[in-house]
Amino acid sequence: MKKIWEKYNSEKIENAFSFNDGYKNFISIAKTERECVWESIRLAELNGFKNLEDYIENNIPLKTNDKVYIVNRNKNICLFVIGKEPITSGINILGAHIDSPRVDLKQNPLYESDNLALLKTHYYGGVKKYQWVAMPLAIHGVVCKKDGSVININIGEDENDPVFGFSDLLPHLAADQMSKVASKVIEGEDLNLLIGSLPETTVEKEMIKSNILNLLKTKYNIEEEDFISSELEIVPSGKARDYGLDKSMVMGYGHDDRVCAYTSLMAILNANNLEKTACCILVDKEEVGSNGSTGMHSDWFKNTVGELLNLTVGYSELTLSRVFKNCKVLSSDVSAAYDPNFSSVYEAKNSAYLNGGIVFNKYTGARGKSGCNDANPEYIAQLRKILDDANIVYQTAELGKVDQGGGGTIAYILANMNMEVIDAGIAVLNMHAPWEIVSKIDVFEAYNAYVEFLKNCK
Ligand code: MN
Ligand code: MN
């Protein structure tokens, strides 16, 4: 702890705070995977990155210092800065995920009950369902029409927009509810989103639902059947805010893992004249196991590196395996911050602390490190040297006490491709709650660590 405050004088604290203004803006806009990808493209193009698809289509060779990005199905993006060394000497990769815990609409969501119109939902990722009731929520996402058009939805962020919510029981009638275990206080099928109460009086039945359908049709050109091909996510409404009287922290939705996504993205956007090629990959589906075409398990990343080879030294399966062997990865994902209110689940000597700098997790996993990527100490030693030389403050942690819990990241997936990988991210309080907390100093320190990694990892 002392080390960080030796480094951060008032001017440095000011730098860290202004970096966080950009971050607060990013997470206030980007609350879904798609919104993260759109915002990443916008920032990439502002910084001179070109679409790799154009290079692929026209077979344009990539040369040193070329900056390119490529998008997979609007939910997964990869950015590269081509280094001086051939790609076969490996790529320095920052990998983060841009999906966050939330509540999704079901495919057939709309119904009327007792003069109210509601939407059925299915939660996404590890959420404590009781945290999501009685608070303002917004709807973000897309509705895809049969004619191929896509309607973008974002309701509940503008101050003139309505917001939505899941109801909770008043304390006066909650005697039975309050005696339940926390996992049963609010159950999955209780998360029905209230969206209307006015009737359409020209119809006989389901007047409230009819009125909502009319509004959907006139305002958004959406028919009830269009929900089948929609991807609509219920997220907390509102912007990220400064937290604490000293404004030293940020409260926002989706720090896990957009705080690492943003810092990784900024690191590659500001990268120049690198020895080794750099990559930032932002993936979807981490919170549900990294499966699917836009998750880390997808072949898309491997194929994309194949395309890069094809536009530089030439592609072969053997060459690709040599690239992977030489890749160094920071799996940039958040860590659980030590919480003095719940100290019994942490082991104090091996926990991540707010304002402790970037956090390295040699391994995650549970029950005897099961299923984890156990980072190689040779690689960790190399990273220590890079960060110490640049006066970057870091800490190491496990996820709570032994056998207390566990959690996954994308680290093991890239390690299985024969890369050197370690988890390196930012400590978060309230992780997976609708509003999570990070320290501004940690955010800035992680950004600086990612910059040094891209520049100096051999
Ligand atoms: Mn995460
Ligand atoms: Mn998570």
PDB file of C-alpha atoms in Angstrom, residues 72 88 116 166 196 211 218 228 283 305 424 456:
ATOM      1  CA  ASN A  72     -16.919 -10.977 -35.280  1.00  0.00           C
ATOM      2  CA  THR A  88       6.248 -15.940 -35.856  1.00  0.00           C
ATOM      3  CA  LEU A 116     -50.340  -5.167 -15.856  1.00  0.00           C
ATOM      4  CA  PHE A 166     -38.697  -5.980 -11.162  1.00  0.00           C
ATOM      5  CA  GLY A 196     -47.092  -1.044 -18.736  1.00  0.00           C
ATOM      6  CA  ASN A 211     -51.537  -1.137 -25.830  1.00  0.00           C
ATOM      7  CA  THR A 218     -45.685   2.724 -33.794  1.00  0.00           C
ATOM      8  CA  ILE A 228     -38.156 -14.375 -31.425  1.00  0.00           C
ATOM      9  CA  VAL A 283     -14.687 -11.496 -26.229  1.00  0.00           C
ATOM     10  CA  VAL A 305      -4.271 -14.952 -36.566  1.00  0.00           C
ATOM     11  CA  ALA A 424      -3.913  -9.676 -14.659  1.00  0.00           C
ATOM     12  CA  ASN A 456       8.442  -4.601 -23.461  1.00  0.00           C
TER      13      ASN A 456
END
